[in-house]
Amino acid sequence: MQKKRKQIEWIRYEQDEVLPKPYGQLLQAAEEGWKKAWAPYSRFLVGAAVLLENGQIISAGNQENAAYPMCLCAERAALAAAASACPNVVVQALAIKVKNLKKKLTQPATPCGACRQVLYETEQRQSGQKITLVLQAEEGPIVVLHGADTLLPFGFDSSSL
Ligand code: THU
């Protein structure tokens, strides 16, 4: 019998702390994503911005639909837009900013399960190069996580197929 343990690590910056250079810019781009969101049903705006290895930043917002299950999260919209605009370019980081039009949020939200799985696959596609996640609400602390497995330990991948 062997008992094993996995640990996760994250960094929390206070709003007024100086952030490492690309994070501030990426959070701003994620905020731009709010303008691209279509969220009349939930009134929960999610902006996501991808930083690519070639320096390009691509942002997107969540896309809802009157047929609710068809809603597309901002993270997956941004990753798909990046993969379409710049195929096979490594994704280095993804910033996610949330804004609830019904109440003020001061704590970041983390990606949903489906988005975690897509982030996991994105890392597999880039030979395991980890994606840094930068999370913030409208205001408040910034949480930084390194690698999809911090949010999806024991993720499913193609090695079983
Ligand atoms: N949403 C995202 O865009 N990303 C997530 O990780 C969680 C949820 C969107 C989907 C829907 O448009 C709204 O937020 C409420 O669930």
mmCIF file with all atom_site columns, C-alpha atoms and ligand atoms in Angstrom:
data_model
loop_
_atom_site.group_PDB
_atom_site.id
_atom_site.type_symbol
_atom_site.label_atom_id
_atom_site.label_alt_id
_atom_site.label_comp_id
_atom_site.label_asym_id
_atom_site.label_entity_id
_atom_site.label_seq_id
_atom_site.pdbx_PDB_ins_code
_atom_site.Cartn_x
_atom_site.Cartn_y
_atom_site.Cartn_z
_atom_site.occupancy
_atom_site.B_iso_or_equiv
_atom_site.pdbx_formal_charge
_atom_site.auth_seq_id
_atom_site.auth_comp_id
_atom_site.auth_asym_id
_atom_site.auth_atom_id
_atom_site.pdbx_PDB_model_num
ATOM   1   C CA . MET A 1 1   ? 0.000   0.000  0.000   1.00 0.00 ? 1   MET A CA 1
ATOM   2   C CA . GLN A 1 2   ? 1.262   3.442  -0.859  1.00 0.00 ? 2   GLN A CA 1
ATOM   3   C CA . LYS A 1 3   ? -0.264  6.657  0.244   1.00 0.00 ? 3   LYS A CA 1
ATOM   4   C CA . LYS A 1 4   ? 0.358   9.497  -2.195  1.00 0.00 ? 4   LYS A CA 1
ATOM   5   C CA . ARG A 1 5   ? -0.321  13.166 -2.092  1.00 0.00 ? 5   ARG A CA 1
ATOM   6   C CA . LYS A 1 6   ? -0.647  15.959 -4.598  1.00 0.00 ? 6   LYS A CA 1
ATOM   7   C CA . GLN A 1 7   ? -0.285  19.550 -3.591  1.00 0.00 ? 7   GLN A CA 1
ATOM   8   C CA . ILE A 1 8   ? -1.309  22.678 -5.375  1.00 0.00 ? 8   ILE A CA 1
ATOM   9   C CA . GLU A 1 9   ? 0.205   26.095 -5.124  1.00 0.00 ? 9   GLU A CA 1
ATOM   10  C CA . TRP A 1 10  ? -1.126  29.484 -6.065  1.00 0.00 ? 10  TRP A CA 1
ATOM   11  C CA . ILE A 1 11  ? -0.066  33.066 -5.654  1.00 0.00 ? 11  ILE A CA 1
ATOM   12  C CA . ARG A 1 12  ? -2.346  35.796 -4.417  1.00 0.00 ? 12  ARG A CA 1
ATOM   13  C CA . TYR A 1 13  ? -1.548  39.414 -5.137  1.00 0.00 ? 13  TYR A CA 1
ATOM   14  C CA . GLU A 1 14  ? -3.450  42.212 -3.481  1.00 0.00 ? 14  GLU A CA 1
ATOM   15  C CA . GLN A 1 15  ? -5.051  44.632 -5.935  1.00 0.00 ? 15  GLN A CA 1
ATOM   16  C CA . ASP A 1 16  ? -2.535  47.378 -5.275  1.00 0.00 ? 16  ASP A CA 1
ATOM   17  C CA . GLU A 1 17  ? 0.542   45.147 -5.480  1.00 0.00 ? 17  GLU A CA 1
ATOM   18  C CA . VAL A 1 18  ? 2.831   45.437 -8.491  1.00 0.00 ? 18  VAL A CA 1
ATOM   19  C CA . LEU A 1 19  ? 2.152   42.482 -10.771 1.00 0.00 ? 19  LEU A CA 1
ATOM   20  C CA . PRO A 1 20  ? 4.729   40.748 -12.973 1.00 0.00 ? 20  PRO A CA 1
ATOM   21  C CA . LYS A 1 21  ? 4.666   42.558 -16.308 1.00 0.00 ? 21  LYS A CA 1
ATOM   22  C CA . PRO A 1 22  ? 2.421   40.535 -18.614 1.00 0.00 ? 22  PRO A CA 1
ATOM   23  C CA . TYR A 1 23  ? -0.286  39.874 -16.007 1.00 0.00 ? 23  TYR A CA 1
ATOM   24  C CA . GLY A 1 24  ? -1.526  43.451 -15.714 1.00 0.00 ? 24  GLY A CA 1
ATOM   25  C CA . GLN A 1 25  ? -1.771  43.834 -19.486 1.00 0.00 ? 25  GLN A CA 1
ATOM   26  C CA . LEU A 1 26  ? -3.450  40.471 -19.831 1.00 0.00 ? 26  LEU A CA 1
ATOM   27  C CA . LEU A 1 27  ? -6.042  41.329 -17.178 1.00 0.00 ? 27  LEU A CA 1
ATOM   28  C CA . GLN A 1 28  ? -6.805  44.533 -19.076 1.00 0.00 ? 28  GLN A CA 1
ATOM   29  C CA . ALA A 1 29  ? -7.327  42.521 -22.255 1.00 0.00 ? 29  ALA A CA 1
ATOM   30  C CA . ALA A 1 30  ? -9.620  40.140 -20.333 1.00 0.00 ? 30  ALA A CA 1
ATOM   31  C CA . GLU A 1 31  ? -11.654 43.156 -19.264 1.00 0.00 ? 31  GLU A CA 1
ATOM   32  C CA . GLU A 1 32  ? -11.995 44.061 -22.953 1.00 0.00 ? 32  GLU A CA 1
ATOM   33  C CA . GLY A 1 33  ? -13.546 40.613 -23.274 1.00 0.00 ? 33  GLY A CA 1
ATOM   34  C CA . TRP A 1 34  ? -16.537 41.826 -21.227 1.00 0.00 ? 34  TRP A CA 1
ATOM   35  C CA . LYS A 1 35  ? -17.455 44.055 -24.177 1.00 0.00 ? 35  LYS A CA 1
ATOM   36  C CA . LYS A 1 36  ? -17.554 40.998 -26.414 1.00 0.00 ? 36  LYS A CA 1
ATOM   37  C CA . ALA A 1 37  ? -19.658 38.937 -24.004 1.00 0.00 ? 37  ALA A CA 1
ATOM   38  C CA . TRP A 1 38  ? -23.252 38.061 -24.833 1.00 0.00 ? 38  TRP A CA 1
ATOM   39  C CA . ALA A 1 39  ? -24.769 37.236 -21.463 1.00 0.00 ? 39  ALA A CA 1
ATOM   40  C CA . PRO A 1 40  ? -28.348 38.534 -21.320 1.00 0.00 ? 40  PRO A CA 1
ATOM   41  C CA . TYR A 1 41  ? -29.567 35.468 -19.405 1.00 0.00 ? 41  TYR A CA 1
ATOM   42  C CA . SER A 1 42  ? -27.062 35.141 -16.570 1.00 0.00 ? 42  SER A CA 1
ATOM   43  C CA . ARG A 1 43  ? -25.923 38.781 -16.602 1.00 0.00 ? 43  ARG A CA 1
ATOM   44  C CA . PHE A 1 44  ? -22.578 37.318 -15.569 1.00 0.00 ? 44  PHE A CA 1
ATOM   45  C CA . LEU A 1 45  ? -19.836 38.674 -17.811 1.00 0.00 ? 45  LEU A CA 1
ATOM   46  C CA . VAL A 1 46  ? -16.703 36.635 -18.275 1.00 0.00 ? 46  VAL A CA 1
ATOM   47  C CA . GLY A 1 47  ? -13.771 38.078 -20.191 1.00 0.00 ? 47  GLY A CA 1
ATOM   48  C CA . ALA A 1 48  ? -10.821 35.881 -21.089 1.00 0.00 ? 48  ALA A CA 1
ATOM   49  C CA . ALA A 1 49  ? -7.541  36.807 -22.751 1.00 0.00 ? 49  ALA A CA 1
ATOM   50  C CA . VAL A 1 50  ? -4.929  34.416 -24.081 1.00 0.00 ? 50  VAL A CA 1
ATOM   51  C CA . LEU A 1 51  ? -1.246  35.364 -24.268 1.00 0.00 ? 51  LEU A CA 1
ATOM   52  C CA . LEU A 1 52  ? 0.535   33.501 -27.064 1.00 0.00 ? 52  LEU A CA 1
ATOM   53  C CA . GLU A 1 53  ? 4.233   32.764 -27.341 1.00 0.00 ? 53  GLU A CA 1
ATOM   54  C CA . ASN A 1 54  ? 4.419   35.102 -30.364 1.00 0.00 ? 54  ASN A CA 1
ATOM   55  C CA . GLY A 1 55  ? 3.296   37.973 -28.130 1.00 0.00 ? 55  GLY A CA 1
ATOM   56  C CA . GLN A 1 56  ? -0.242  38.173 -29.497 1.00 0.00 ? 56  GLN A CA 1
ATOM   57  C CA . ILE A 1 57  ? -3.105  38.613 -27.062 1.00 0.00 ? 57  ILE A CA 1
ATOM   58  C CA . ILE A 1 58  ? -6.554  37.338 -28.046 1.00 0.00 ? 58  ILE A CA 1
ATOM   59  C CA . SER A 1 59  ? -9.619  38.092 -25.964 1.00 0.00 ? 59  SER A CA 1
ATOM   60  C CA . ALA A 1 60  ? -13.186 36.821 -25.910 1.00 0.00 ? 60  ALA A CA 1
ATOM   61  C CA . GLY A 1 61  ? -16.340 36.940 -23.812 1.00 0.00 ? 61  GLY A CA 1
ATOM   62  C CA . ASN A 1 62  ? -18.871 34.276 -22.873 1.00 0.00 ? 62  ASN A CA 1
ATOM   63  C CA . GLN A 1 63  ? -21.519 33.630 -25.527 1.00 0.00 ? 63  GLN A CA 1
ATOM   64  C CA . GLU A 1 64  ? -24.925 32.659 -24.222 1.00 0.00 ? 64  GLU A CA 1
ATOM   65  C CA . ASN A 1 65  ? -27.890 31.252 -26.067 1.00 0.00 ? 65  ASN A CA 1
ATOM   66  C CA . ALA A 1 66  ? -31.640 31.117 -25.400 1.00 0.00 ? 66  ALA A CA 1
ATOM   67  C CA . ALA A 1 67  ? -31.113 27.355 -25.493 1.00 0.00 ? 67  ALA A CA 1
ATOM   68  C CA . TYR A 1 68  ? -29.111 27.488 -22.269 1.00 0.00 ? 68  TYR A CA 1
ATOM   69  C CA . PRO A 1 69  ? -26.923 24.370 -22.594 1.00 0.00 ? 69  PRO A CA 1
ATOM   70  C CA . MET A 1 70  ? -25.376 25.841 -25.731 1.00 0.00 ? 70  MET A CA 1
ATOM   71  C CA . CYS A 1 71  ? -23.701 28.668 -23.795 1.00 0.00 ? 71  CYS A CA 1
ATOM   72  C CA . LEU A 1 72  ? -20.000 28.941 -24.506 1.00 0.00 ? 72  LEU A CA 1
ATOM   73  C CA . CYS A 1 73  ? -17.616 30.013 -21.784 1.00 0.00 ? 73  CYS A CA 1
ATOM   74  C CA . ALA A 1 74  ? -15.212 32.887 -22.385 1.00 0.00 ? 74  ALA A CA 1
ATOM   75  C CA . GLU A 1 75  ? -12.177 30.699 -21.718 1.00 0.00 ? 75  GLU A CA 1
ATOM   76  C CA . ARG A 1 76  ? -13.082 28.230 -24.452 1.00 0.00 ? 76  ARG A CA 1
ATOM   77  C CA . ALA A 1 77  ? -14.100 31.041 -26.805 1.00 0.00 ? 77  ALA A CA 1
ATOM   78  C CA . ALA A 1 78  ? -10.679 32.673 -26.321 1.00 0.00 ? 78  ALA A CA 1
ATOM   79  C CA . LEU A 1 79  ? -8.737  29.409 -26.680 1.00 0.00 ? 79  LEU A CA 1
ATOM   80  C CA . ALA A 1 80  ? -10.642 28.515 -29.857 1.00 0.00 ? 80  ALA A CA 1
ATOM   81  C CA . ALA A 1 81  ? -10.147 32.002 -31.298 1.00 0.00 ? 81  ALA A CA 1
ATOM   82  C CA . ALA A 1 82  ? -6.410  31.785 -30.557 1.00 0.00 ? 82  ALA A CA 1
ATOM   83  C CA . ALA A 1 83  ? -6.091  28.293 -32.066 1.00 0.00 ? 83  ALA A CA 1
ATOM   84  C CA . SER A 1 84  ? -7.903  29.517 -35.186 1.00 0.00 ? 84  SER A CA 1
ATOM   85  C CA . ALA A 1 85  ? -5.970  32.780 -35.600 1.00 0.00 ? 85  ALA A CA 1
ATOM   86  C CA . CYS A 1 86  ? -2.564  31.302 -34.710 1.00 0.00 ? 86  CYS A CA 1
ATOM   87  C CA . PRO A 1 87  ? -2.593  27.520 -35.112 1.00 0.00 ? 87  PRO A CA 1
ATOM   88  C CA . ASN A 1 88  ? 0.113   25.651 -33.192 1.00 0.00 ? 88  ASN A CA 1
ATOM   89  C CA . VAL A 1 89  ? 1.366   28.710 -31.337 1.00 0.00 ? 89  VAL A CA 1
ATOM   90  C CA . VAL A 1 90  ? 1.971   27.981 -27.652 1.00 0.00 ? 90  VAL A CA 1
ATOM   91  C CA . VAL A 1 91  ? -0.504  29.449 -25.158 1.00 0.00 ? 91  VAL A CA 1
ATOM   92  C CA . GLN A 1 92  ? 1.526   30.879 -22.294 1.00 0.00 ? 92  GLN A CA 1
ATOM   93  C CA . ALA A 1 93  ? -1.158  32.414 -20.125 1.00 0.00 ? 93  ALA A CA 1
ATOM   94  C CA . LEU A 1 94  ? -4.885  32.951 -19.815 1.00 0.00 ? 94  LEU A CA 1
ATOM   95  C CA . ALA A 1 95  ? -6.428  35.771 -17.802 1.00 0.00 ? 95  ALA A CA 1
ATOM   96  C CA . ILE A 1 96  ? -10.038 35.572 -16.676 1.00 0.00 ? 96  ILE A CA 1
ATOM   97  C CA . LYS A 1 97  ? -12.050 38.496 -15.316 1.00 0.00 ? 97  LYS A CA 1
ATOM   98  C CA . VAL A 1 98  ? -15.595 38.102 -14.039 1.00 0.00 ? 98  VAL A CA 1
ATOM   99  C CA . LYS A 1 99  ? -18.265 40.744 -13.494 1.00 0.00 ? 99  LYS A CA 1
ATOM   100 C CA . ASN A 1 100 ? -21.727 40.051 -12.149 1.00 0.00 ? 100 ASN A CA 1
ATOM   101 C CA . LEU A 1 101 ? -24.203 42.720 -13.232 1.00 0.00 ? 101 LEU A CA 1
ATOM   102 C CA . LYS A 1 102 ? -26.468 41.793 -10.292 1.00 0.00 ? 102 LYS A CA 1
ATOM   103 C CA . LYS A 1 103 ? -23.939 42.147 -7.477  1.00 0.00 ? 103 LYS A CA 1
ATOM   104 C CA . LYS A 1 104 ? -20.415 43.353 -7.009  1.00 0.00 ? 104 LYS A CA 1
ATOM   105 C CA . LEU A 1 105 ? -17.810 40.608 -6.993  1.00 0.00 ? 105 LEU A CA 1
ATOM   106 C CA . THR A 1 106 ? -14.507 41.080 -5.237  1.00 0.00 ? 106 THR A CA 1
ATOM   107 C CA . GLN A 1 107 ? -13.191 37.527 -5.413  1.00 0.00 ? 107 GLN A CA 1
ATOM   108 C CA . PRO A 1 108 ? -12.068 35.815 -8.637  1.00 0.00 ? 108 PRO A CA 1
ATOM   109 C CA . ALA A 1 109 ? -13.943 32.878 -10.159 1.00 0.00 ? 109 ALA A CA 1
ATOM   110 C CA . THR A 1 110 ? -12.187 29.769 -11.401 1.00 0.00 ? 110 THR A CA 1
ATOM   111 C CA . PRO A 1 111 ? -12.861 28.107 -14.780 1.00 0.00 ? 111 PRO A CA 1
ATOM   112 C CA . CYS A 1 112 ? -15.690 25.567 -14.954 1.00 0.00 ? 112 CYS A CA 1
ATOM   113 C CA . GLY A 1 113 ? -14.961 21.852 -15.281 1.00 0.00 ? 113 GLY A CA 1
ATOM   114 C CA . ALA A 1 114 ? -15.345 21.790 -19.069 1.00 0.00 ? 114 ALA A CA 1
ATOM   115 C CA . CYS A 1 115 ? -12.901 24.682 -19.468 1.00 0.00 ? 115 CYS A CA 1
ATOM   116 C CA . ARG A 1 116 ? -10.422 22.954 -17.158 1.00 0.00 ? 116 ARG A CA 1
ATOM   117 C CA . GLN A 1 117 ? -10.525 19.908 -19.430 1.00 0.00 ? 117 GLN A CA 1
ATOM   118 C CA . VAL A 1 118 ? -9.952  22.073 -22.522 1.00 0.00 ? 118 VAL A CA 1
ATOM   119 C CA . LEU A 1 119 ? -7.039  23.836 -20.826 1.00 0.00 ? 119 LEU A CA 1
ATOM   120 C CA . TYR A 1 120 ? -5.618  20.407 -19.986 1.00 0.00 ? 120 TYR A CA 1
ATOM   121 C CA . GLU A 1 121 ? -5.830  19.295 -23.623 1.00 0.00 ? 121 GLU A CA 1
ATOM   122 C CA . THR A 1 122 ? -4.316  22.598 -24.776 1.00 0.00 ? 122 THR A CA 1
ATOM   123 C CA . GLU A 1 123 ? -1.268  21.854 -22.635 1.00 0.00 ? 123 GLU A CA 1
ATOM   124 C CA . GLN A 1 124 ? -1.037  18.331 -24.083 1.00 0.00 ? 124 GLN A CA 1
ATOM   125 C CA . ARG A 1 125 ? -1.128  19.834 -27.583 1.00 0.00 ? 125 ARG A CA 1
ATOM   126 C CA . GLN A 1 126 ? 1.857   22.020 -26.724 1.00 0.00 ? 126 GLN A CA 1
ATOM   127 C CA . SER A 1 127 ? 3.978   19.165 -25.397 1.00 0.00 ? 127 SER A CA 1
ATOM   128 C CA . GLY A 1 128 ? 2.976   19.771 -21.799 1.00 0.00 ? 128 GLY A CA 1
ATOM   129 C CA . GLN A 1 129 ? 4.011   23.442 -21.683 1.00 0.00 ? 129 GLN A CA 1
ATOM   130 C CA . LYS A 1 130 ? 2.033   24.814 -18.810 1.00 0.00 ? 130 LYS A CA 1
ATOM   131 C CA . ILE A 1 131 ? -0.457  27.647 -19.045 1.00 0.00 ? 131 ILE A CA 1
ATOM   132 C CA . THR A 1 132 ? -0.453  30.296 -16.337 1.00 0.00 ? 132 THR A CA 1
ATOM   133 C CA . LEU A 1 133 ? -3.915  31.348 -15.186 1.00 0.00 ? 133 LEU A CA 1
ATOM   134 C CA . VAL A 1 134 ? -4.477  34.878 -13.914 1.00 0.00 ? 134 VAL A CA 1
ATOM   135 C CA . LEU A 1 135 ? -7.830  35.403 -12.215 1.00 0.00 ? 135 LEU A CA 1
ATOM   136 C CA . GLN A 1 136 ? -9.600  38.486 -10.907 1.00 0.00 ? 136 GLN A CA 1
ATOM   137 C CA . ALA A 1 137 ? -13.114 39.796 -10.356 1.00 0.00 ? 137 ALA A CA 1
ATOM   138 C CA . GLU A 1 138 ? -14.031 43.397 -11.190 1.00 0.00 ? 138 GLU A CA 1
ATOM   139 C CA . GLU A 1 139 ? -11.618 44.389 -8.459  1.00 0.00 ? 139 GLU A CA 1
ATOM   140 C CA . GLY A 1 140 ? -9.895  42.716 -5.551  1.00 0.00 ? 140 GLY A CA 1
ATOM   141 C CA . PRO A 1 141 ? -7.117  40.175 -5.286  1.00 0.00 ? 141 PRO A CA 1
ATOM   142 C CA . ILE A 1 142 ? -5.455  38.512 -8.251  1.00 0.00 ? 142 ILE A CA 1
ATOM   143 C CA . VAL A 1 143 ? -4.876  34.765 -8.101  1.00 0.00 ? 143 VAL A CA 1
ATOM   144 C CA . VAL A 1 144 ? -2.196  33.161 -10.258 1.00 0.00 ? 144 VAL A CA 1
ATOM   145 C CA . LEU A 1 145 ? -2.027  29.411 -10.867 1.00 0.00 ? 145 LEU A CA 1
ATOM   146 C CA . HIS A 1 146 ? 0.538   27.643 -12.971 1.00 0.00 ? 146 HIS A CA 1
ATOM   147 C CA . GLY A 1 147 ? -0.676  24.700 -15.045 1.00 0.00 ? 147 GLY A CA 1
ATOM   148 C CA . ALA A 1 148 ? -4.054  23.136 -15.779 1.00 0.00 ? 148 ALA A CA 1
ATOM   149 C CA . ASP A 1 149 ? -3.402  20.273 -13.369 1.00 0.00 ? 149 ASP A CA 1
ATOM   150 C CA . THR A 1 150 ? -3.551  22.681 -10.456 1.00 0.00 ? 150 THR A CA 1
ATOM   151 C CA . LEU A 1 151 ? -7.292  22.887 -11.186 1.00 0.00 ? 151 LEU A CA 1
ATOM   152 C CA . LEU A 1 152 ? -7.725  19.455 -12.733 1.00 0.00 ? 152 LEU A CA 1
ATOM   153 C CA . PRO A 1 153 ? -5.602  16.865 -10.978 1.00 0.00 ? 153 PRO A CA 1
ATOM   154 C CA . PHE A 1 154 ? -5.867  13.421 -12.599 1.00 0.00 ? 154 PHE A CA 1
ATOM   155 C CA . GLY A 1 155 ? -7.226  14.971 -15.817 1.00 0.00 ? 155 GLY A CA 1
ATOM   156 C CA . PHE A 1 156 ? -8.206  12.697 -18.661 1.00 0.00 ? 156 PHE A CA 1
ATOM   157 C CA . ASP A 1 157 ? -5.971  12.688 -21.725 1.00 0.00 ? 157 ASP A CA 1
ATOM   158 C CA . SER A 1 158 ? -5.443  10.784 -24.950 1.00 0.00 ? 158 SER A CA 1
ATOM   159 C CA . SER A 1 159 ? -2.926  8.344  -23.448 1.00 0.00 ? 159 SER A CA 1
ATOM   160 C CA . SER A 1 160 ? -5.814  5.989  -22.621 1.00 0.00 ? 160 SER A CA 1
ATOM   161 C CA . LEU A 1 161 ? -7.295  6.071  -26.122 1.00 0.00 ? 161 LEU A CA 1
HETATM 162 N N1 . THU B 2 .   ? -18.953 31.014 -17.709 1.00 0.00 ? 1   THU B N1 1
HETATM 163 C C1 . THU B 2 .   ? -17.760 31.257 -18.323 1.00 0.00 ? 1   THU B C1 1
HETATM 164 O O1 . THU B 2 .   ? -17.678 31.982 -19.329 1.00 0.00 ? 1   THU B O1 1
HETATM 165 N N2 . THU B 2 .   ? -16.655 30.656 -17.810 1.00 0.00 ? 1   THU B N2 1
HETATM 166 C C2 . THU B 2 .   ? -16.654 29.826 -16.729 1.00 0.00 ? 1   THU B C2 1
HETATM 167 O O2 . THU B 2 .   ? -15.626 29.215 -16.424 1.00 0.00 ? 1   THU B O2 1
HETATM 168 C C3 . THU B 2 .   ? -17.862 29.687 -15.928 1.00 0.00 ? 1   THU B C3 1
HETATM 169 C C4 . THU B 2 .   ? -19.123 30.174 -16.558 1.00 0.00 ? 1   THU B C4 1
HETATM 170 C C5 . THU B 2 .   ? -20.150 31.650 -18.268 1.00 0.00 ? 1   THU B C5 1
HETATM 171 C C6 . THU B 2 .   ? -21.122 30.685 -18.892 1.00 0.00 ? 1   THU B C6 1
HETATM 172 C C7 . THU B 2 .   ? -22.414 31.466 -18.780 1.00 0.00 ? 1   THU B C7 1
HETATM 173 O O3 . THU B 2 .   ? -22.493 32.361 -19.890 1.00 0.00 ? 1   THU B O3 1
HETATM 174 C C8 . THU B 2 .   ? -22.239 32.300 -17.516 1.00 0.00 ? 1   THU B C8 1
HETATM 175 O O4 . THU B 2 .   ? -20.856 32.314 -17.254 1.00 0.00 ? 1   THU B O4 1
HETATM 176 C C9 . THU B 2 .   ? -22.969 31.765 -16.297 1.00 0.00 ? 1   THU B C9 1
HETATM 177 O O5 . THU B 2 .   ? -22.659 30.436 -16.057 1.00 0.00 ? 1   THU B O5 1
#
